[in-house]
């Protein structure tokens, strides 16, 4: 028993914030942001637009592309760092908004690598026979955690959602995954706030030691890809497409170079989306699928690293 992706969908909020808009609110410049990150603009969720709202739009598009009925979905996993509420899970809220009443629904919290963690979990559910048709979503509104006076973080993030429908299949599908975490690095990238007795304790804003994150990301991403390929007895030349987490074009280019992949085989959306955390891979995947770039029989490598630190890679044979 295997699982395979049978539909993708994504959603971006209507409001676009360009680098030139940011120049008006913080001491930065379009040229600095582009040269250090590759980001030109990002989308920002409306004030009343929640992670579950963005997830609903992306999910409806993925479900339509998959051609499955809502009554067939027996598992919903949502990767998010910006849940609608402390509880219930955003997955349960999404289930309700979609009008689904059957199956299991829960959230996965692995920050920027959340979508790979969620997709791996859904794959294992399907391969064990516990589910047949899973909706896997990455949705985040990280702009809500930004200090708009902190130019070292506020220029990097955006909001959005992406989704896939994963279904049981006799043929692969998802070929394999490798996930890692090392919580000892958690101070390098965090939003430490929590609610205590009705008050917010700790800073509610994203803190990031950018240079340390950059070095760590480039190192572990190439390591985990090599580990994954070795476990599958495959080599780099068999990768047709790299769909990386879209944090920074320089991290993406460095990883592609280490893998010997030309940038023409790398899907990049970071210029238009910024870093949308758990949404970034499914957003990029959906854009490449709808543009007709990824075709049947191709091997697609997904990889991500983020707060935790948590990171991972997954290889998918497109069918
Ligand atoms: N505009 C203008 N100047 C800025 C800005 C800004 N937005 N932000 C920082 N600077 C200044 C700094 O103050 C510093 O000035 P100084 O030399 O006078 O002290 C100078 O620019 C250089 O700052 P650095 O932090 O050294 O710049 P760097 O080249 O490292 O780029 C960046 C910063 C883009 C954050 C980079 O380190 C990076 O991309 N790190 C990876 C972080 C990342 O991608 N995080 C996303 C979340 S984690 C993940 O998803 C992988």
Tab-separated table of N, CA and C in Angstrom, residues 150-287:
chain	number	residue	atom	x	y	z
A	150	UNK	N	10.864	45.903	13.620
A	150	UNK	CA	12.080	45.076	13.574
A	150	UNK	C	12.375	44.710	12.120
A	151	UNK	N	13.284	45.490	11.501
A	151	UNK	CA	13.538	45.295	10.072
A	151	UNK	C	14.232	43.966	9.780
A	152	UNK	N	14.827	43.353	10.818
A	152	UNK	CA	15.532	42.088	10.565
A	152	UNK	C	14.565	40.911	10.383
A	153	UNK	N	13.309	41.087	10.775
A	153	UNK	CA	12.324	40.008	10.573
A	153	UNK	C	11.112	40.433	9.728
A	154	UNK	N	10.650	41.689	9.861
A	154	UNK	CA	9.338	42.028	9.272
A	154	UNK	C	9.349	42.018	7.752
A	155	UNK	N	10.519	42.043	7.136
A	155	UNK	CA	10.568	42.061	5.663
A	155	UNK	C	10.510	40.653	5.060
A	156	UNK	N	10.581	39.621	5.915
A	156	UNK	CA	10.816	38.266	5.390
A	156	UNK	C	9.565	37.394	5.245
A	157	UNK	N	8.484	37.742	5.947
A	157	UNK	CA	7.377	36.784	6.043
A	157	UNK	C	6.110	37.244	5.316
A	158	UNK	N	5.282	36.261	4.943
A	158	UNK	CA	3.995	36.534	4.300
A	158	UNK	C	2.981	35.488	4.740
A	159	UNK	N	1.741	35.641	4.277
A	159	UNK	CA	0.646	34.754	4.685
A	159	UNK	C	0.104	33.967	3.488
A	160	UNK	N	-0.491	32.821	3.769
A	160	UNK	CA	-1.118	32.031	2.700
A	160	UNK	C	-1.404	30.616	3.165
A	161	UNK	N	-1.904	29.808	2.229
A	161	UNK	CA	-2.222	28.407	2.537
A	161	UNK	C	-2.070	27.560	1.282
A	162	UNK	N	-1.692	26.307	1.491
A	162	UNK	CA	-1.623	25.344	0.385
A	162	UNK	C	-2.125	23.996	0.887
A	163	UNK	N	-2.675	23.193	-0.023
A	163	UNK	CA	-3.260	21.917	0.393
A	163	UNK	C	-3.034	20.852	-0.666
A	164	UNK	N	-3.011	19.604	-0.222
A	164	UNK	CA	-3.003	18.477	-1.166
A	164	UNK	C	-4.006	17.437	-0.672
A	165	UNK	N	-4.518	16.654	-1.621
A	165	UNK	CA	-5.311	15.469	-1.273
A	165	UNK	C	-4.434	14.262	-1.555
A	166	UNK	N	-4.316	13.413	-0.542
A	166	UNK	CA	-3.454	12.234	-0.615
A	166	UNK	C	-4.350	11.005	-0.560
A	167	UNK	N	-4.112	10.054	-1.489
A	167	UNK	CA	-5.022	8.906	-1.528
A	167	UNK	C	-4.260	7.597	-1.595
A	168	UNK	N	-4.851	6.548	-1.018
A	168	UNK	CA	-4.254	5.210	-1.082
A	168	UNK	C	-4.103	4.784	-2.538
A	169	UNK	N	-2.990	4.067	-2.805
A	169	UNK	CA	-2.702	3.693	-4.188
A	169	UNK	C	-1.875	2.400	-4.208
A	170	UNK	N	-1.979	1.653	-5.314
A	170	UNK	CA	-1.164	0.440	-5.462
A	170	UNK	C	0.262	0.772	-5.861
A	171	UNK	N	0.444	1.987	-6.412
A	171	UNK	CA	1.780	2.375	-6.881
A	171	UNK	C	2.217	3.644	-6.160
A	172	UNK	N	3.541	3.819	-5.954
A	172	UNK	CA	3.995	5.063	-5.297
A	172	UNK	C	3.919	6.210	-6.294
A	173	UNK	N	3.617	7.302	-5.894
A	173	UNK	CA	3.358	8.058	-4.716
A	173	UNK	C	4.605	8.569	-3.971
A	174	UNK	N	4.334	8.632	-2.724
A	174	UNK	CA	5.378	9.121	-1.830
A	174	UNK	C	6.414	8.009	-1.668
A	175	UNK	N	7.656	8.326	-2.042
A	175	UNK	CA	8.699	7.294	-2.041
A	175	UNK	C	9.355	7.164	-0.674
A	176	UNK	N	9.472	8.261	0.051
A	176	UNK	CA	10.093	8.186	1.367
A	176	UNK	C	10.283	9.560	1.969
A	177	UNK	N	10.615	9.572	3.259
A	177	UNK	CA	10.832	10.844	3.961
A	177	UNK	C	11.849	10.639	5.076
A	178	UNK	N	12.569	11.695	5.399
A	178	UNK	CA	13.452	11.713	6.575
A	178	UNK	C	13.178	13.001	7.336
A	179	UNK	N	12.874	12.864	8.617
A	179	UNK	CA	12.592	14.030	9.450
A	179	UNK	C	13.575	14.082	10.611
A	180	UNK	N	13.900	15.299	11.017
A	180	UNK	CA	14.789	15.484	12.166
A	180	UNK	C	14.323	16.665	13.002
A	181	UNK	N	14.761	16.690	14.260
A	181	UNK	CA	14.562	17.865	15.110
A	181	UNK	C	15.708	17.927	16.109
A	182	UNK	N	16.053	19.145	16.506
A	182	UNK	CA	17.046	19.346	17.557
A	182	UNK	C	16.638	20.591	18.339
A	183	UNK	N	15.918	20.364	19.434
A	183	UNK	CA	15.354	21.464	20.218
A	183	UNK	C	16.391	22.315	20.929
A	184	UNK	N	17.638	21.865	20.958
A	184	UNK	CA	18.665	22.662	21.638
A	184	UNK	C	18.929	23.977	20.898
A	185	UNK	N	18.502	24.063	19.634
A	185	UNK	CA	18.695	25.297	18.857
A	185	UNK	C	17.463	26.198	18.897
A	186	UNK	N	16.512	25.921	19.784
A	186	UNK	CA	15.223	26.623	19.705
A	186	UNK	C	15.341	28.127	19.902
A	187	UNK	N	16.375	28.579	20.610
A	187	UNK	CA	16.521	30.019	20.864
A	187	UNK	C	16.919	30.828	19.643
A	188	UNK	N	17.385	30.172	18.581
A	188	UNK	CA	17.830	30.883	17.372
A	188	UNK	C	16.664	31.470	16.579
A	189	UNK	N	15.490	30.882	16.749
A	189	UNK	CA	14.323	31.305	15.968
A	189	UNK	C	13.090	30.934	16.777
A	190	UNK	N	12.406	31.952	17.305
A	190	UNK	CA	11.259	31.612	18.148
A	190	UNK	C	10.293	32.776	18.315
A	191	UNK	N	9.065	32.444	18.728
A	191	UNK	CA	8.105	33.423	19.223
A	191	UNK	C	7.694	32.844	20.573
A	192	UNK	N	8.207	33.420	21.641
A	192	UNK	CA	8.158	32.721	22.941
A	192	UNK	C	6.858	32.917	23.724
A	193	UNK	N	5.944	33.758	23.219
A	193	UNK	CA	4.752	34.088	24.012
A	193	UNK	C	3.855	32.884	24.286
A	194	UNK	N	3.232	32.896	25.456
A	194	UNK	CA	2.161	31.953	25.755
A	194	UNK	C	1.173	32.680	26.673
A	195	UNK	N	0.006	32.083	26.799
A	195	UNK	CA	-1.016	32.729	27.633
A	195	UNK	C	-0.976	32.127	29.024
A	196	UNK	N	-0.935	33.001	30.020
A	196	UNK	CA	-0.895	32.540	31.406
A	196	UNK	C	-1.857	33.397	32.228
A	197	UNK	N	-2.871	32.765	32.769
A	197	UNK	CA	-3.830	33.471	33.632
A	197	UNK	C	-4.409	34.710	32.947
A	198	UNK	N	-4.735	34.540	31.637
A	198	UNK	CA	-5.370	35.642	30.917
A	198	UNK	C	-4.412	36.692	30.395
A	199	UNK	N	-3.104	36.478	30.606
A	199	UNK	CA	-2.133	37.461	30.114
A	199	UNK	C	-1.159	36.796	29.155
A	200	UNK	N	-0.615	37.614	28.233
A	200	UNK	CA	0.439	37.090	27.353
A	200	UNK	C	1.763	37.179	28.109
A	201	UNK	N	2.423	36.033	28.256
A	201	UNK	CA	3.726	36.006	28.928
A	201	UNK	C	4.801	35.804	27.864
A	202	UNK	N	5.856	36.588	27.892
A	202	UNK	CA	6.941	36.483	26.910
A	202	UNK	C	6.630	37.310	25.679
A	203	UNK	N	7.665	37.510	24.827
A	203	UNK	CA	7.473	38.345	23.635
A	203	UNK	C	6.570	37.646	22.621
A	204	UNK	N	5.560	38.358	22.106
A	204	UNK	CA	4.683	37.749	21.102
A	204	UNK	C	5.268	37.806	19.692
A	205	UNK	N	6.446	38.416	19.533
A	205	UNK	CA	6.998	38.621	18.196
A	205	UNK	C	8.060	37.570	17.846
A	206	UNK	N	8.240	37.399	16.531
A	206	UNK	CA	9.278	36.473	16.059
A	206	UNK	C	10.646	37.068	16.354
A	207	UNK	N	11.502	36.259	16.985
A	207	UNK	CA	12.910	36.610	17.141
A	207	UNK	C	13.719	35.665	16.265
A	208	UNK	N	14.713	36.193	15.565
A	208	UNK	CA	15.536	35.337	14.718
A	208	UNK	C	16.974	35.822	14.686
A	209	UNK	N	17.893	34.895	14.916
A	209	UNK	CA	19.322	35.152	14.689
A	209	UNK	C	19.595	34.723	13.242
A	210	UNK	N	19.390	35.688	12.314
A	210	UNK	CA	19.353	35.376	10.888
A	210	UNK	C	20.570	34.642	10.361
A	211	UNK	N	21.759	35.101	10.747
A	211	UNK	CA	22.969	34.480	10.186
A	211	UNK	C	23.146	33.037	10.661
A	212	UNK	N	22.833	32.793	11.951
A	212	UNK	CA	22.959	31.418	12.467
A	212	UNK	C	21.932	30.506	11.798
A	213	UNK	N	20.708	31.044	11.600
A	213	UNK	CA	19.667	30.249	10.928
A	213	UNK	C	20.116	29.899	9.516
A	214	UNK	N	20.677	30.885	8.835
A	214	UNK	CA	21.122	30.687	7.445
A	214	UNK	C	22.135	29.539	7.363
A	215	UNK	N	23.164	29.596	8.203
A	215	UNK	CA	24.228	28.565	8.165
A	215	UNK	C	23.657	27.198	8.513
A	216	UNK	N	22.828	27.166	9.558
A	216	UNK	CA	22.240	25.889	9.984
A	216	UNK	C	21.388	25.290	8.868
A	217	UNK	N	20.587	26.159	8.217
A	217	UNK	CA	19.665	25.690	7.172
A	217	UNK	C	20.425	25.055	6.016
A	218	UNK	N	21.442	25.732	5.525
A	218	UNK	CA	22.172	25.210	4.355
A	218	UNK	C	22.829	23.869	4.708
A	219	UNK	N	23.376	23.779	5.919
A	219	UNK	CA	24.072	22.544	6.326
A	219	UNK	C	23.095	21.364	6.417
A	220	UNK	N	22.001	21.532	7.187
A	220	UNK	CA	21.143	20.363	7.438
A	220	UNK	C	20.302	19.976	6.224
A	221	UNK	N	19.987	20.947	5.371
A	221	UNK	CA	19.155	20.606	4.207
A	221	UNK	C	19.895	19.676	3.260
A	222	UNK	N	21.160	19.978	2.982
A	222	UNK	CA	21.871	19.080	2.063
A	222	UNK	C	22.115	17.727	2.727
A	223	UNK	N	22.375	17.724	4.043
A	223	UNK	CA	22.583	16.445	4.753
A	223	UNK	C	21.336	15.559	4.690
A	224	UNK	N	20.168	16.157	4.938
A	224	UNK	CA	18.955	15.333	5.006
A	224	UNK	C	18.567	14.816	3.621
A	225	UNK	N	18.865	15.597	2.586
A	225	UNK	CA	18.571	15.125	1.229
A	225	UNK	C	19.471	13.932	0.888
A	226	UNK	N	20.754	14.030	1.220
A	226	UNK	CA	21.673	12.908	0.955
A	226	UNK	C	21.211	11.662	1.720
A	227	UNK	N	20.795	11.868	2.974
A	227	UNK	CA	20.331	10.747	3.801
A	227	UNK	C	19.094	10.088	3.173
A	228	UNK	N	18.180	10.919	2.680
A	228	UNK	CA	16.957	10.391	2.064
A	228	UNK	C	17.282	9.614	0.794
A	229	UNK	N	18.121	10.201	-0.067
A	229	UNK	CA	18.463	9.533	-1.329
A	229	UNK	C	19.148	8.193	-1.051
A	230	UNK	N	20.062	8.166	-0.066
A	230	UNK	CA	20.777	6.918	0.258
A	230	UNK	C	19.780	5.858	0.722
A	231	UNK	N	18.798	6.262	1.534
A	231	UNK	CA	17.828	5.291	2.054
A	231	UNK	C	16.957	4.718	0.939
A	232	UNK	N	16.832	5.444	-0.168
A	232	UNK	CA	16.002	4.990	-1.291
A	232	UNK	C	16.836	4.392	-2.422
A	233	UNK	N	18.161	4.305	-2.196
A	233	UNK	CA	19.070	3.826	-3.244
A	233	UNK	C	18.939	4.640	-4.517
A	234	UNK	N	18.810	5.935	-4.340
A	234	UNK	CA	18.675	6.815	-5.511
A	234	UNK	C	19.809	7.833	-5.485
A	235	UNK	N	20.041	8.454	-6.613
A	235	UNK	CA	21.065	9.506	-6.624
A	235	UNK	C	20.495	10.827	-7.133
A	236	UNK	N	21.319	11.889	-6.945
A	236	UNK	CA	20.846	13.255	-7.218
A	236	UNK	C	20.331	13.431	-8.637
A	237	UNK	N	20.924	12.685	-9.596
A	237	UNK	CA	20.540	12.880	-11.005
A	237	UNK	C	19.102	12.423	-11.269
A	238	UNK	N	18.524	11.677	-10.313
A	238	UNK	CA	17.144	11.215	-10.496
A	238	UNK	C	16.099	12.236	-10.017
A	239	UNK	N	16.576	13.343	-9.430
A	239	UNK	CA	15.637	14.380	-8.975
A	239	UNK	C	15.253	15.245	-10.179
A	240	UNK	N	13.961	15.307	-10.474
A	240	UNK	CA	13.509	16.142	-11.597
A	240	UNK	C	13.197	17.566	-11.148
A	241	UNK	N	12.611	17.677	-9.950
A	241	UNK	CA	12.237	18.998	-9.437
A	241	UNK	C	12.554	19.099	-7.951
A	242	UNK	N	13.066	20.257	-7.551
A	242	UNK	CA	13.195	20.571	-6.133
A	242	UNK	C	12.126	21.616	-5.807
A	243	UNK	N	11.274	21.278	-4.828
A	243	UNK	CA	10.277	22.251	-4.342
A	243	UNK	C	10.634	22.531	-2.881
A	244	UNK	N	11.480	23.537	-2.666
A	244	UNK	CA	11.970	23.785	-1.303
A	244	UNK	C	11.059	24.724	-0.524
A	245	UNK	N	11.227	24.708	0.791
A	245	UNK	CA	10.624	25.743	1.625
A	245	UNK	C	11.163	27.089	1.154
A	246	UNK	N	10.266	28.057	1.005
A	246	UNK	CA	10.636	29.338	0.395
A	246	UNK	C	10.952	30.367	1.487
A	247	UNK	N	12.150	30.254	2.087
A	247	UNK	CA	12.528	31.205	3.129
A	247	UNK	C	13.381	32.320	2.552
A	248	UNK	N	14.305	31.948	1.682
A	248	UNK	CA	15.315	32.901	1.231
A	248	UNK	C	15.952	32.338	-0.033
A	249	UNK	N	16.011	33.126	-1.097
A	249	UNK	CA	16.530	32.616	-2.363
A	249	UNK	C	17.987	32.166	-2.231
A	250	UNK	N	18.724	32.790	-1.311
A	250	UNK	CA	20.141	32.400	-1.170
A	250	UNK	C	20.266	31.017	-0.531
A	251	UNK	N	19.370	30.678	0.417
A	251	UNK	CA	19.374	29.331	0.999
A	251	UNK	C	18.985	28.328	-0.085
A	252	UNK	N	17.981	28.673	-0.891
A	252	UNK	CA	17.511	27.773	-1.956
A	252	UNK	C	18.626	27.545	-2.976
A	253	UNK	N	19.295	28.613	-3.384
A	253	UNK	CA	20.373	28.481	-4.390
A	253	UNK	C	21.536	27.661	-3.843
A	254	UNK	N	21.878	27.897	-2.575
A	254	UNK	CA	23.000	27.151	-1.983
A	254	UNK	C	22.670	25.656	-1.908
A	255	UNK	N	21.428	25.334	-1.560
A	255	UNK	CA	21.021	23.927	-1.466
A	255	UNK	C	21.018	23.284	-2.855
A	256	UNK	N	20.477	23.995	-3.845
A	256	UNK	CA	20.429	23.457	-5.216
A	256	UNK	C	21.846	23.205	-5.726
A	257	UNK	N	22.743	24.132	-5.422
A	257	UNK	CA	24.133	23.991	-5.875
A	257	UNK	C	24.766	22.742	-5.277
A	258	UNK	N	24.562	22.555	-3.965
A	258	UNK	CA	25.123	21.369	-3.303
A	258	UNK	C	24.572	20.083	-3.907
A	259	UNK	N	23.328	20.148	-4.397
A	259	UNK	CA	22.702	18.960	-5.001
A	259	UNK	C	23.032	18.825	-6.483
A	260	UNK	N	23.736	19.819	-7.036
A	260	UNK	CA	24.076	19.784	-8.457
A	260	UNK	C	22.868	20.001	-9.351
A	261	UNK	N	21.836	20.685	-8.803
A	261	UNK	CA	20.613	20.948	-9.586
A	261	UNK	C	20.648	22.371	-10.133
A	262	UNK	N	20.388	22.521	-11.433
A	262	UNK	CA	20.285	23.859	-12.013
A	262	UNK	C	19.029	24.537	-11.492
A	263	UNK	N	19.051	25.875	-11.434
A	263	UNK	CA	17.883	26.587	-10.909
A	263	UNK	C	16.655	26.421	-11.807
A	264	UNK	N	16.860	25.947	-13.055
A	264	UNK	CA	15.704	25.691	-13.920
A	264	UNK	C	14.920	24.460	-13.470
A	265	UNK	N	15.472	23.687	-12.501
A	265	UNK	CA	14.755	22.520	-11.955
A	265	UNK	C	14.240	22.802	-10.541
A	266	UNK	N	14.313	24.069	-10.126
A	266	UNK	CA	13.891	24.448	-8.772
A	266	UNK	C	12.660	25.347	-8.861
A	267	UNK	N	11.623	25.009	-8.117
A	267	UNK	CA	10.416	25.843	-8.096
A	267	UNK	C	10.623	26.946	-7.057
A	268	UNK	N	10.557	28.195	-7.492
A	268	UNK	CA	10.728	29.303	-6.544
A	268	UNK	C	9.537	30.255	-6.619
A	269	UNK	N	9.007	30.548	-5.445
A	269	UNK	CA	7.895	31.508	-5.340
A	269	UNK	C	8.214	32.569	-4.288
A	270	UNK	N	9.434	32.485	-3.738
A	270	UNK	CA	9.782	33.356	-2.610
A	270	UNK	C	9.682	34.833	-2.990
A	271	UNK	N	9.939	35.176	-4.262
A	271	UNK	CA	9.883	36.584	-4.675
A	271	UNK	C	8.490	37.162	-4.472
A	272	UNK	N	7.458	36.368	-4.777
A	272	UNK	CA	6.082	36.877	-4.683
A	272	UNK	C	5.412	36.553	-3.346
A	273	UNK	N	5.872	35.494	-2.659
A	273	UNK	CA	5.167	35.049	-1.444
A	273	UNK	C	5.892	35.408	-0.147
A	274	UNK	N	7.214	35.636	-0.192
A	274	UNK	CA	7.982	35.697	1.048
A	274	UNK	C	7.958	34.339	1.721
A	275	UNK	N	8.308	34.324	2.997
A	275	UNK	CA	8.308	33.064	3.754
A	275	UNK	C	6.929	32.874	4.391
A	276	UNK	N	6.167	31.931	3.861
A	276	UNK	CA	4.816	31.679	4.390
A	276	UNK	C	4.797	30.459	5.315
A	277	UNK	N	5.963	30.087	5.840
A	277	UNK	CA	6.077	29.030	6.844
A	277	UNK	C	5.474	27.716	6.335
A	278	UNK	N	4.540	27.116	7.066
A	278	UNK	CA	4.023	25.788	6.672
A	278	UNK	C	3.319	25.807	5.319
A	279	UNK	N	2.911	26.986	4.851
A	279	UNK	CA	2.192	27.062	3.572
A	279	UNK	C	3.133	27.092	2.377
A	280	UNK	N	4.417	27.323	2.605
A	280	UNK	CA	5.273	27.678	1.462
A	280	UNK	C	5.460	26.531	0.479
A	281	UNK	N	5.656	25.311	0.965
A	281	UNK	CA	5.857	24.183	0.027
A	281	UNK	C	4.573	23.875	-0.752
A	282	UNK	N	3.413	23.721	-0.088
A	282	UNK	CA	2.225	23.424	-0.899
A	282	UNK	C	1.824	24.569	-1.826
A	283	UNK	N	2.123	25.817	-1.440
A	283	UNK	CA	1.876	26.945	-2.359
A	283	UNK	C	2.756	26.821	-3.596
A	284	UNK	N	4.045	26.529	-3.388
A	284	UNK	CA	4.978	26.414	-4.516
A	284	UNK	C	4.624	25.204	-5.381
A	285	UNK	N	4.272	24.099	-4.716
A	285	UNK	CA	3.912	22.874	-5.439
A	285	UNK	C	2.699	23.123	-6.336
A	286	UNK	N	1.683	23.765	-5.766
A	286	UNK	CA	0.463	24.021	-6.538
A	286	UNK	C	0.749	24.925	-7.731
A	287	UNK	N	1.609	25.924	-7.534
A	287	UNK	CA	1.897	26.833	-8.656
A	287	UNK	C	2.604	26.072	-9.778
